[in-house]
Amino acid sequence: MRKQIAAANWKMNLSYQQAENLLDEILNTEIILAPHQQVLFAVPFPYLIMANSEVADEEGYFIAAQNCYEKKSGAFTGEISAEMIKSVGVNYVIIGHSERREYFKETTKTLAAKLDACLENNLIAILCCGEALAIRERGTQNNFVQQQLEESLFHLSATEVQHIIIAYEPIWAIGTGKTASTGQAQEMHQHIRSVLSNKYGREIAGKISILYGGSIKADNAKEIFLCPDVDGGLVGGASLIATDFIQIIKALKA
Ligand code: PGA
């Protein structure tokens, strides 16, 4: 079975103390993960080392960075390379979140370079895609998401692409309390899988986890995760509340 993943995206939230407390509360709760289930916490850069040591003994729990820069090293004040993330023992990184695309002008070309940097450093990238409301209203979301994937992902080989997790996050659902319906989520996830299948073949497409993101809450996670092509979620707001995120972890496909 494909990996089923509950990924917390803390974004730019929580003090160091709050972050430690939140992790402690979740990790001290008895949650039995099946071998195909994983939990990721995408934490702010300064907390990576602390968070990584918190999950070190926890089977199935991993830490992720929320971004990395595509260059190897050099005079790029304020940036963090894939190699730096790897060097503190972290193995996952979110790439191309819609907030990065919108506020920091990341393009599909930049994201392609970031994926290369991740692969060179054995980091698993969670590549985000998803359309804005106007595109959904025009009904052109399938073509739009396909183009995002073609431009950022399709230069990868069949071996490389298996080190990528995809997160479909319709922008109109992020932080708005407006979740995609199960029908909308499944339709897009199936489309993404068929796009991957056309490029890399059915077998490989069948192995890639595709997460849904956008207003996942404790009370709607289960129905979304049950969609056949949804392999868990990337969770913002609800991942900041221990009891809610625990419910979301428990909603992963058994
Ligand atoms: P949200 O954020 O769950 O708060 O909608 C999801 C995300 O942006 O990853």
XYZ file of N, CA and C and ligand atoms in Angstrom:
771
model
N 0.841 -1.212 0.000
C 0.000 0.000 0.000
C 0.874 1.259 0.000
N 0.395 2.277 -0.724
C 1.120 3.556 -0.722
C 1.196 4.119 0.687
N 2.241 4.918 0.935
C 2.347 5.599 2.233
C 1.160 6.542 2.411
N 0.543 6.469 3.581
C -0.540 7.384 3.956
C 0.053 8.354 4.976
N -0.037 9.639 4.675
C 0.761 10.614 5.435
C -0.093 11.739 6.002
N 0.068 11.991 7.299
C -0.513 13.202 7.896
C 0.641 14.175 8.099
N 0.653 15.260 7.332
C 1.753 16.216 7.402
C 1.254 17.531 7.997
N 1.883 17.931 9.084
C 1.549 19.210 9.717
C 2.382 20.298 9.071
N 1.730 21.349 8.637
C 2.461 22.510 8.108
C 2.235 23.668 9.082
N 3.200 23.856 9.959
C 3.043 24.887 10.997
C 3.146 26.301 10.438
N 3.692 26.440 9.236
C 3.918 27.773 8.647
C 4.710 28.643 9.636
N 4.453 29.955 9.664
C 5.240 30.831 10.557
C 4.460 31.046 11.857
N 4.294 29.942 12.599
C 3.532 29.984 13.846
C 4.317 29.319 14.958
N 3.992 29.657 16.184
C 4.484 29.054 17.425
C 5.873 29.559 17.832
N 6.010 29.858 19.121
C 7.334 30.134 19.683
C 8.027 28.788 19.873
N 9.314 28.835 20.179
C 10.073 27.607 20.419
C 9.409 26.784 21.523
N 9.048 27.459 22.610
C 8.425 26.777 23.750
C 7.091 26.140 23.350
N 6.297 26.898 22.614
C 4.994 26.364 22.166
C 5.192 25.164 21.243
N 6.220 25.246 20.403
C 6.499 24.158 19.462
C 6.874 22.893 20.226
N 7.740 23.043 21.226
C 8.131 21.888 22.050
C 6.913 21.280 22.741
N 6.079 22.141 23.303
C 4.897 21.651 24.012
C 3.951 20.900 23.088
N 3.749 21.458 21.896
C 2.832 20.826 20.944
C 3.346 19.438 20.536
N 4.643 19.375 20.235
C 5.223 18.068 19.867
C 5.101 17.085 21.018
N 5.413 17.558 22.237
C 5.328 16.670 23.408
C 3.922 16.126 23.576
N 2.963 17.015 23.430
C 1.582 16.594 23.651
C 1.171 15.520 22.637
N 1.570 15.715 21.398
C 1.192 14.737 20.365
C 1.971 13.430 20.552
N 3.271 13.567 20.805
C 4.101 12.359 20.886
C 3.843 11.561 22.159
N 3.323 12.220 23.168
C 3.000 11.491 24.411
C 1.629 10.831 24.370
N 0.929 11.036 23.271
C -0.374 10.383 23.117
C -0.162 9.056 22.390
N -0.785 8.028 22.906
C -0.613 6.698 22.297
C -1.349 6.639 20.957
N -0.599 6.634 19.879
C -1.227 6.482 18.564
C -0.466 5.353 17.875
N -1.163 4.323 17.517
C -0.443 3.211 16.872
C -0.498 3.399 15.358
N 0.674 3.622 14.776
C 0.735 3.809 13.322
C 0.962 2.456 12.653
N 0.255 2.222 11.569
C 0.521 1.032 10.751
C 1.816 1.289 9.977
N 2.459 0.246 9.473
C 3.728 0.447 8.757
C 3.600 1.374 7.543
N 2.401 1.463 6.948
C 2.251 2.322 5.770
C 1.844 3.753 6.169
N 1.747 4.037 7.455
C 1.332 5.379 7.890
C 2.521 6.174 8.416
N 2.530 7.466 8.070
C 3.615 8.349 8.528
C 3.039 9.679 8.995
N 3.755 10.289 9.921
C 3.386 11.625 10.380
C 4.589 12.536 10.172
N 4.349 13.672 9.540
C 5.427 14.646 9.325
C 5.065 15.955 10.017
N 6.067 16.617 10.544
C 5.878 17.962 11.078
C 6.795 18.905 10.308
N 6.209 19.807 9.527
C 7.013 20.812 8.824
C 7.101 22.029 9.731
N 8.262 22.204 10.324
C 8.449 23.208 11.378
C 9.323 24.353 10.860
N 9.280 25.505 11.516
C 10.167 26.604 11.126
C 11.644 26.188 11.265
N 12.499 26.755 10.433
C 13.921 26.357 10.409
C 14.592 26.294 11.790
N 14.403 27.321 12.658
C 15.163 27.275 13.922
C 14.778 26.114 14.828
N 13.659 25.450 14.529
C 13.193 24.362 15.400
C 13.533 22.981 14.847
N 14.186 22.927 13.692
C 14.415 21.620 13.047
C 15.164 20.640 13.945
N 16.221 21.113 14.575
C 17.069 20.198 15.351
C 16.319 19.711 16.588
N 15.685 20.626 17.276
C 14.903 20.237 18.459
C 13.824 19.214 18.059
N 13.076 19.547 17.006
C 11.962 18.692 16.596
C 12.472 17.321 16.156
N 13.590 17.323 15.456
C 14.142 16.055 14.980
C 14.574 15.169 16.138
N 15.092 15.776 17.195
C 15.487 14.938 18.321
C 14.249 14.449 19.080
N 13.186 15.232 19.057
C 11.936 14.782 19.711
C 11.369 13.523 19.038
N 11.457 13.455 17.710
C 10.852 12.299 17.009
C 11.839 11.152 16.777
N 13.092 11.356 17.196
C 14.149 10.381 16.861
C 13.773 8.938 17.228
N 13.134 8.741 18.359
C 12.807 7.379 18.788
C 11.385 6.972 18.436
N 10.721 7.771 17.673
C 9.304 7.504 17.381
C 9.168 6.926 15.979
N 8.775 5.690 15.900
C 8.594 5.014 14.615
C 7.521 5.726 13.789
N 7.848 6.077 12.563
C 6.833 6.641 11.674
C 6.674 8.156 11.756
N 7.418 8.810 12.646
C 7.330 10.276 12.779
C 8.590 10.929 12.220
N 8.386 11.966 11.419
C 9.524 12.619 10.773
C 9.336 14.141 10.767
N 10.450 14.835 10.590
C 10.424 16.302 10.548
C 10.715 16.761 9.118
N 10.089 17.855 8.752
C 10.307 18.436 7.423
C 10.617 19.920 7.570
N 11.382 20.442 6.613
C 11.526 21.892 6.494
C 10.386 22.392 5.606
N 10.157 23.701 5.625
C 9.017 24.252 4.866
C 9.434 24.814 3.509
N 10.740 24.843 3.276
C 11.249 25.436 2.041
C 12.747 25.181 2.014
N 13.353 25.287 0.842
C 14.813 25.405 0.788
C 15.169 26.230 -0.442
N 16.405 26.701 -0.472
C 16.867 27.468 -1.632
C 17.507 26.495 -2.621
N 17.472 26.840 -3.886
C 17.934 25.882 -4.904
C 19.453 25.846 -5.093
N 20.135 26.914 -4.649
C 21.598 26.942 -4.845
C 22.292 26.115 -3.762
N 23.510 25.669 -4.101
C 24.254 24.805 -3.174
C 24.754 25.561 -1.954
N 25.378 26.706 -2.185
C 25.959 27.491 -1.091
C 26.377 28.841 -1.677
N 26.812 29.745 -0.828
C 27.353 31.002 -1.339
C 26.696 32.226 -0.747
N 26.842 33.342 -1.446
C 26.416 34.639 -0.942
C 24.917 34.842 -1.184
N 24.112 34.161 -0.394
C 22.645 34.265 -0.499
C 22.102 34.479 0.907
N 22.355 35.656 1.432
C 22.027 35.969 2.824
C 20.584 35.602 3.162
N 20.445 34.858 4.227
C 19.102 34.522 4.703
C 18.520 33.255 4.113
N 19.213 32.653 3.170
C 18.668 31.441 2.549
C 19.232 30.179 3.200
N 18.550 29.062 2.985
C 18.918 27.773 3.594
C 18.966 26.735 2.473
N 20.066 26.033 2.349
C 20.189 25.060 1.252
C 19.652 23.684 1.640
N 19.411 22.875 0.629
C 18.964 21.490 0.854
C 20.031 20.737 1.650
N 21.294 21.019 1.332
C 22.395 20.342 2.028
C 22.394 20.663 3.527
N 22.081 21.915 3.855
C 22.035 22.305 5.280
C 20.933 21.550 6.013
N 19.790 21.429 5.355
C 18.655 20.725 5.976
C 19.050 19.270 6.222
N 19.634 18.667 5.182
C 20.068 17.271 5.310
C 21.118 17.121 6.415
N 21.983 18.121 6.526
C 23.105 18.000 7.475
C 22.657 18.034 8.937
N 21.430 18.488 9.201
C 20.940 18.404 10.583
C 20.049 17.171 10.769
N 20.057 16.291 9.783
C 19.371 15.006 9.943
C 17.904 15.018 9.533
N 17.497 16.066 8.835
C 16.104 16.164 8.387
C 16.015 15.630 6.955
N 14.977 14.870 6.669
C 14.897 14.179 5.371
C 13.752 14.619 4.467
N 12.958 15.578 4.902
C 11.800 16.006 4.109
C 11.771 17.527 3.990
N 11.208 18.004 2.895
C 11.036 19.460 2.740
C 9.831 19.748 1.837
N 9.043 20.728 2.244
C 7.917 21.162 1.401
C 8.482 22.074 0.308
N 8.047 21.856 -0.910
C 8.504 22.692 -2.027
C 7.283 23.261 -2.746
N 7.337 24.562 -2.988
C 6.322 25.200 -3.843
C 4.954 25.361 -3.208
N 4.917 25.564 -1.889
C 3.625 25.875 -1.277
C 3.050 27.118 -1.961
N 1.736 27.194 -2.063
C 1.139 28.325 -2.792
C 1.486 29.662 -2.141
N 1.748 29.657 -0.816
C 2.165 30.915 -0.181
C 3.553 31.328 -0.658
N 4.421 30.366 -0.930
C 5.758 30.670 -1.473
C 5.609 31.194 -2.902
N 4.704 30.581 -3.654
C 4.524 31.019 -5.041
C 3.962 32.434 -5.064
N 2.990 32.690 -4.159
C 2.320 33.993 -4.192
C 3.176 35.108 -3.591
N 3.670 34.911 -2.370
C 4.374 36.011 -1.678
C 5.848 36.110 -2.034
N 6.441 35.002 -2.472
C 7.879 35.024 -2.739
C 8.187 34.740 -4.209
N 7.119 34.799 -4.995
C 7.237 34.752 -6.463
C 7.997 33.525 -6.977
N 7.809 32.405 -6.332
C 8.451 31.191 -6.827
C 7.709 30.704 -8.074
N 8.474 30.375 -9.086
C 7.883 29.930 -10.349
C 8.093 28.422 -10.507
N 7.422 27.835 -11.461
C 7.601 26.389 -11.676
C 9.066 26.087 -12.043
N 9.733 27.057 -12.694
C 11.137 26.857 -13.059
C 12.019 26.818 -11.796
N 11.741 27.731 -10.863
C 12.475 27.715 -9.585
C 12.233 26.386 -8.879
N 10.983 25.955 -8.909
C 10.638 24.734 -8.179
C 11.332 23.514 -8.778
N 11.473 23.508 -10.101
C 12.196 22.408 -10.752
C 13.630 22.362 -10.218
N 14.239 23.531 -10.066
C 15.623 23.587 -9.556
C 15.673 23.169 -8.090
N 14.652 23.544 -7.334
C 14.613 23.139 -5.917
C 14.484 21.624 -5.791
N 13.664 21.034 -6.654
C 13.527 19.568 -6.606
C 14.869 18.904 -6.904
N 15.598 19.460 -7.870
C 16.929 18.906 -8.183
C 17.841 18.981 -6.963
N 17.806 20.119 -6.279
C 18.653 20.286 -5.084
C 18.260 19.259 -4.016
N 16.972 19.026 -3.875
C 16.507 18.033 -2.887
C 17.019 16.646 -3.251
N 16.863 16.279 -4.513
C 17.266 14.936 -4.931
C 18.771 14.734 -4.768
N 19.539 15.764 -5.106
C 20.998 15.659 -4.949
C 21.383 15.408 -3.504
N 20.546 15.856 -2.595
C 20.851 15.718 -1.162
C 19.991 14.667 -0.467
N 19.396 13.806 -1.281
C 18.545 12.738 -0.708
C 17.457 13.246 0.222
N 16.881 14.367 -0.125
C 15.738 14.877 0.633
C 14.472 14.505 -0.121
N 13.460 14.079 0.604
C 12.170 13.812 -0.032
C 11.386 15.120 -0.068
N 10.985 15.523 -1.260
C 10.254 16.784 -1.403
C 8.752 16.523 -1.429
N 8.032 17.393 -0.762
C 6.566 17.383 -0.858
C 6.228 18.541 -1.785
N 5.960 18.224 -3.028
C 5.719 19.264 -4.026
C 4.243 19.651 -4.032
N 3.981 20.936 -3.788
C 2.594 21.407 -3.737
C 2.133 21.894 -5.113
N 0.863 21.674 -5.390
C 0.259 22.211 -6.598
C -1.178 22.577 -6.259
N -1.848 23.248 -7.159
C -3.241 23.606 -6.874
C -3.611 24.944 -7.486
N -4.889 25.075 -7.801
C -5.364 26.234 -8.557
C -6.038 27.286 -7.661
N -6.062 28.512 -8.142
C -6.785 29.590 -7.467
C -8.277 29.491 -7.811
N -9.070 30.236 -7.066
C -10.526 30.178 -7.235
C -10.970 30.520 -8.668
N -10.348 31.548 -9.255
C -10.772 31.978 -10.592
C -10.594 30.851 -11.614
N -9.540 30.073 -11.424
C -9.280 28.960 -12.358
C -10.329 27.872 -12.166
N -10.650 27.584 -10.916
C -11.704 26.588 -10.611
C -13.033 27.064 -11.207
N -13.317 28.352 -11.080
C -14.597 28.857 -11.600
C -14.670 28.782 -13.126
N -13.497 28.885 -13.747
C -13.465 28.752 -15.212
C -13.514 27.279 -15.632
N -13.259 26.400 -14.683
C -13.296 24.959 -14.993
C -12.022 24.444 -15.630
N -10.930 25.219 -15.538
C -9.689 24.802 -16.201
C -8.638 24.271 -15.217
N -9.113 23.847 -14.026
C -8.162 23.414 -12.980
C -7.334 22.194 -13.380
N -7.913 21.275 -14.135
C -7.140 20.081 -14.484
C -5.934 20.420 -15.362
N -6.177 21.247 -16.367
C -5.064 21.651 -17.235
C -4.032 22.456 -16.469
N -4.529 23.320 -15.572
C -3.628 24.182 -14.814
C -2.683 23.348 -13.940
N -3.241 22.401 -13.203
C -2.421 21.584 -12.308
C -1.476 20.693 -13.124
N -1.988 20.196 -14.247
C -1.127 19.381 -15.119
C 0.094 20.185 -15.571
N -0.142 21.435 -15.944
C 0.966 22.283 -16.392
C 1.948 22.551 -15.253
N 1.423 22.785 -14.052
C 2.320 22.990 -12.906
C 3.240 21.774 -12.739
N 2.664 20.589 -12.859
C 3.459 19.367 -12.670
C 4.451 19.181 -13.826
N 3.975 19.431 -15.041
C 4.877 19.268 -16.192
C 6.095 20.170 -16.060
N 5.853 21.407 -15.640
C 6.955 22.376 -15.613
C 7.910 22.198 -14.431
N 7.400 21.652 -13.330
C 8.293 21.544 -12.166
C 8.826 20.135 -11.944
N 8.121 19.138 -12.467
C 8.408 17.753 -12.086
C 8.896 16.870 -13.233
N 8.423 17.157 -14.444
C 8.581 16.181 -15.522
C 9.997 16.027 -16.063
N 10.927 16.860 -15.578
C 12.317 16.652 -16.001
C 12.953 15.515 -15.192
N 12.249 15.050 -14.146
C 12.817 13.994 -13.310
C 12.667 12.630 -13.978
N 13.617 11.741 -13.667
C 13.544 10.382 -14.200
C 12.511 9.588 -13.404
N 12.183 8.407 -13.906
C 11.210 7.547 -13.227
C 11.713 7.137 -11.841
N 13.014 6.991 -11.714
C 13.564 6.638 -10.393
C 13.445 7.835 -9.460
N 13.813 9.002 -9.980
C 13.793 10.205 -9.129
C 12.395 10.562 -8.628
N 11.422 10.431 -9.505
C 10.075 10.899 -9.161
C 9.485 10.100 -7.989
N 10.031 8.924 -7.774
C 9.529 8.110 -6.647
C 9.975 8.648 -5.294
N 10.856 9.657 -5.309
C 11.269 10.298 -4.056
C 10.489 11.582 -3.802
N 9.400 11.744 -4.513
C 8.587 12.952 -4.372
C 7.218 12.567 -3.814
N 6.709 13.426 -2.944
C 5.321 13.320 -2.485
C 4.619 14.521 -3.105
N 3.391 14.338 -3.551
C 2.675 15.489 -4.122
C 1.583 15.922 -3.155
N 1.408 17.220 -3.018
C 0.291 17.725 -2.199
C -0.576 18.605 -3.099
N -1.813 18.183 -3.290
C -2.763 19.019 -4.035
C -3.468 19.931 -3.038
N -3.257 21.228 -3.210
C -3.869 22.191 -2.300
C -4.566 23.287 -3.095
N -5.882 23.150 -3.305
C -6.588 24.227 -4.002
C -6.493 25.509 -3.165
N -6.018 26.579 -3.778
C -5.735 27.813 -3.015
C -6.992 28.343 -2.342
N -8.130 28.146 -2.971
C -9.388 28.638 -2.412
C -9.798 27.880 -1.157
N -9.113 26.796 -0.859
C -9.457 26.005 0.334
C -8.454 26.214 1.465
N -7.343 26.909 1.184
C -6.299 27.041 2.203
C -6.653 28.139 3.194
N -6.797 27.746 4.451
C -7.054 28.705 5.522
C -8.396 29.403 5.425
N -9.276 28.913 4.568
C -10.551 29.596 4.350
C -11.711 28.878 5.041
N -11.448 27.677 5.532
C -12.528 26.889 6.126
C -13.395 26.227 5.060
N -13.005 26.417 3.785
C -13.788 25.888 2.671
C -13.032 24.695 2.083
N -13.396 23.517 2.488
C -12.679 22.323 2.006
C -13.228 21.913 0.647
N -12.381 21.286 -0.161
C -12.896 20.685 -1.388
C -13.837 19.551 -0.979
N -14.861 19.311 -1.767
C -15.740 18.174 -1.479
C -14.950 16.895 -1.772
N -15.448 15.790 -1.268
C -14.742 14.538 -1.554
C -14.721 14.286 -3.068
N -15.787 14.678 -3.733
C -15.851 14.502 -5.187
C -14.776 15.332 -5.890
N -14.648 16.588 -5.473
C -13.637 17.465 -6.092
C -12.229 16.949 -5.807
N -12.009 16.520 -4.565
C -10.667 16.041 -4.195
C -10.329 14.773 -4.995
N -11.232 13.811 -4.976
C -10.947 12.557 -5.669
C -10.740 12.802 -7.172
N -11.561 13.651 -7.753
C -11.441 13.910 -9.194
C -10.052 14.455 -9.534
N -9.603 15.441 -8.747
C -8.288 16.023 -9.030
C -7.152 15.046 -8.727
N -7.284 14.306 -7.639
C -6.218 13.354 -7.293
C -6.099 12.265 -8.367
N -7.239 11.833 -8.872
C -7.231 10.829 -9.940
C -6.590 11.417 -11.202
N -6.920 12.679 -11.463
C -6.329 13.359 -12.622
C -4.810 13.431 -12.471
N -4.353 13.830 -11.277
C -2.900 13.932 -11.042
C -2.251 12.562 -11.237
N -2.906 11.539 -10.714
C -2.316 10.200 -10.870
C -2.283 9.779 -12.335
N -3.285 10.179 -13.098
C -3.253 9.790 -14.516
C -2.210 10.606 -15.289
N -1.999 11.837 -14.872
C -0.929 12.648 -15.484
C 0.425 11.978 -15.206
N 0.618 11.528 -13.976
C 1.868 10.846 -13.605
C 1.989 9.520 -14.355
N 0.865 8.853 -14.507
C 0.853 7.561 -15.174
C 1.223 7.695 -16.651
N 0.686 8.728 -17.302
C 1.003 8.945 -18.713
C 2.487 9.198 -18.918
N 3.095 9.849 -17.950
C 4.520 10.189 -18.079
C 5.419 9.046 -17.597
N 5.080 8.449 -16.459
C 6.000 7.502 -15.807
C 5.501 6.058 -15.778
N 4.274 5.842 -16.248
C 3.713 4.486 -16.227
C 2.867 4.273 -14.983
N 1.942 3.316 -15.129
C 0.958 3.084 -14.062
C 1.565 2.621 -12.759
N 2.577 1.777 -12.876
C 3.134 1.192 -11.666
C 3.748 2.276 -10.775
N 4.538 3.134 -11.413
C 5.197 4.199 -10.635
C 4.157 5.197 -10.116
N 3.220 5.571 -10.972
C 2.178 6.520 -10.528
C 1.411 5.961 -9.334
N 1.253 4.653 -9.323
C 0.516 4.009 -8.241
C 1.260 4.008 -6.921
N 2.555 4.320 -6.969
C 3.352 4.298 -5.735
C 3.483 5.682 -5.115
N 3.140 6.726 -5.856
C 3.388 8.097 -5.362
C 2.229 8.563 -4.479
N 2.561 8.988 -3.271
C 1.527 9.491 -2.353
C 1.093 10.888 -2.796
N -0.214 11.078 -2.871
C -0.764 12.399 -3.217
C -1.625 12.858 -2.045
N -1.151 13.901 -1.354
C -1.854 14.418 -0.182
C -2.823 15.514 -0.593
N -3.900 15.652 0.157
C -4.810 16.767 -0.048
C -4.535 17.816 1.034
N -4.608 19.086 0.675
C -4.464 20.151 1.675
C -5.457 21.262 1.425
N -5.934 21.851 2.504
C -6.894 22.956 2.393
C -8.031 22.748 3.358
N -7.903 23.394 4.548
C -8.957 23.338 5.569
C -9.325 21.922 6.009
N -8.321 21.059 6.096
C -8.580 19.754 6.717
C -8.749 20.000 8.209
N -9.780 19.414 8.768
C -10.073 19.562 10.198
C -10.282 18.172 10.784
N -10.363 18.139 12.130
C -10.564 16.852 12.796
C -11.835 16.168 12.302
N -12.853 16.980 11.989
C -14.134 16.354 11.659
C -14.368 16.122 10.162
N -13.445 16.532 9.299
C -13.663 16.209 7.877
C -12.527 15.353 7.292
N -11.488 15.099 8.103
C -10.309 14.388 7.575
C -10.679 12.992 7.068
N -11.459 12.295 7.853
C -11.732 10.887 7.540
C -12.366 10.729 6.154
N -13.390 11.531 5.869
C -14.080 11.347 4.582
C -13.166 11.716 3.413
N -12.304 12.710 3.613
C -11.391 13.073 2.523
C -10.347 11.976 2.335
N -9.794 11.486 3.455
C -8.733 10.467 3.366
C -9.250 9.149 2.791
N -10.556 8.931 2.893
C -11.107 7.685 2.361
C -11.176 7.671 0.835
N -11.075 8.835 0.209
C -11.089 8.865 -1.267
C -9.932 7.997 -1.770
N -10.191 7.158 -2.780
C -9.177 6.172 -3.170
C -7.828 6.767 -3.580
N -7.821 7.961 -4.188
C -6.538 8.523 -4.624
C -5.974 9.571 -3.671
N -6.589 9.734 -2.522
C -6.072 10.672 -1.507
C -5.290 9.854 -0.475
N -4.030 10.227 -0.296
C -3.154 9.438 0.583
C -2.776 10.210 1.835
N -3.740 10.913 2.398
C -3.468 11.698 3.604
C -3.524 13.180 3.306
N -2.994 13.980 4.213
C -3.179 15.419 4.037
C -2.025 16.272 4.516
N -1.988 17.487 3.966
C -1.071 18.535 4.433
C -1.961 19.532 5.172
N -1.692 19.675 6.463
C -2.642 20.344 7.348
C -2.019 21.593 7.957
N -2.646 22.732 7.760
C -2.158 23.980 8.343
C -2.770 24.218 9.715
N -3.803 25.056 9.751
C -4.422 25.497 11.003
C -4.666 24.397 12.024
N -5.276 23.304 11.593
C -5.644 22.251 12.546
C -4.436 21.485 13.074
N -3.269 21.689 12.468
C -2.082 20.974 12.964
C -1.469 21.696 14.159
N -1.999 22.869 14.479
C -1.469 23.636 15.609
C -2.187 23.294 16.910
N -3.211 22.467 16.808
C -3.983 22.076 17.992
C -3.806 20.571 18.171
N -3.160 20.186 19.280
C -2.766 18.784 19.454
C -3.937 17.823 19.272
N -5.043 18.084 19.970
C -6.161 17.124 19.908
C -6.705 16.999 18.483
N -6.736 18.106 17.764
C -7.233 18.069 16.379
C -6.292 17.266 15.479
N -5.001 17.546 15.615
C -4.061 16.847 14.731
C -4.022 15.348 15.042
N -4.172 15.012 16.304
C -4.211 13.591 16.677
C -5.402 12.905 15.990
N -6.546 13.576 15.988
C -7.715 13.019 15.297
C -7.427 12.840 13.809
N -6.701 13.789 13.243
C -6.382 13.737 11.809
C -5.441 12.564 11.518
N -4.467 12.368 12.394
C -3.564 11.208 12.219
C -4.395 9.913 12.256
N -5.322 9.863 13.187
C -6.120 8.645 13.348
C -7.088 8.437 12.173
N -7.289 9.475 11.376
C -8.191 9.365 10.227
C -7.510 8.802 8.980
N -6.180 8.606 9.044
C -5.471 8.050 7.874
C -6.050 6.689 7.513
N -5.977 6.361 6.226
C -6.470 5.042 5.786
C -5.742 3.933 6.548
N -6.523 3.011 7.079
C -5.930 1.919 7.889
C -5.200 0.935 6.979
P -4.955 24.960 6.119
O -3.525 25.040 5.377
O -5.104 23.545 6.625
O -4.858 25.954 7.253
O -5.995 25.301 5.118
C -3.087 24.000 4.566
C -1.761 24.361 3.943
O -1.588 25.501 3.513
O -0.835 23.521 3.860
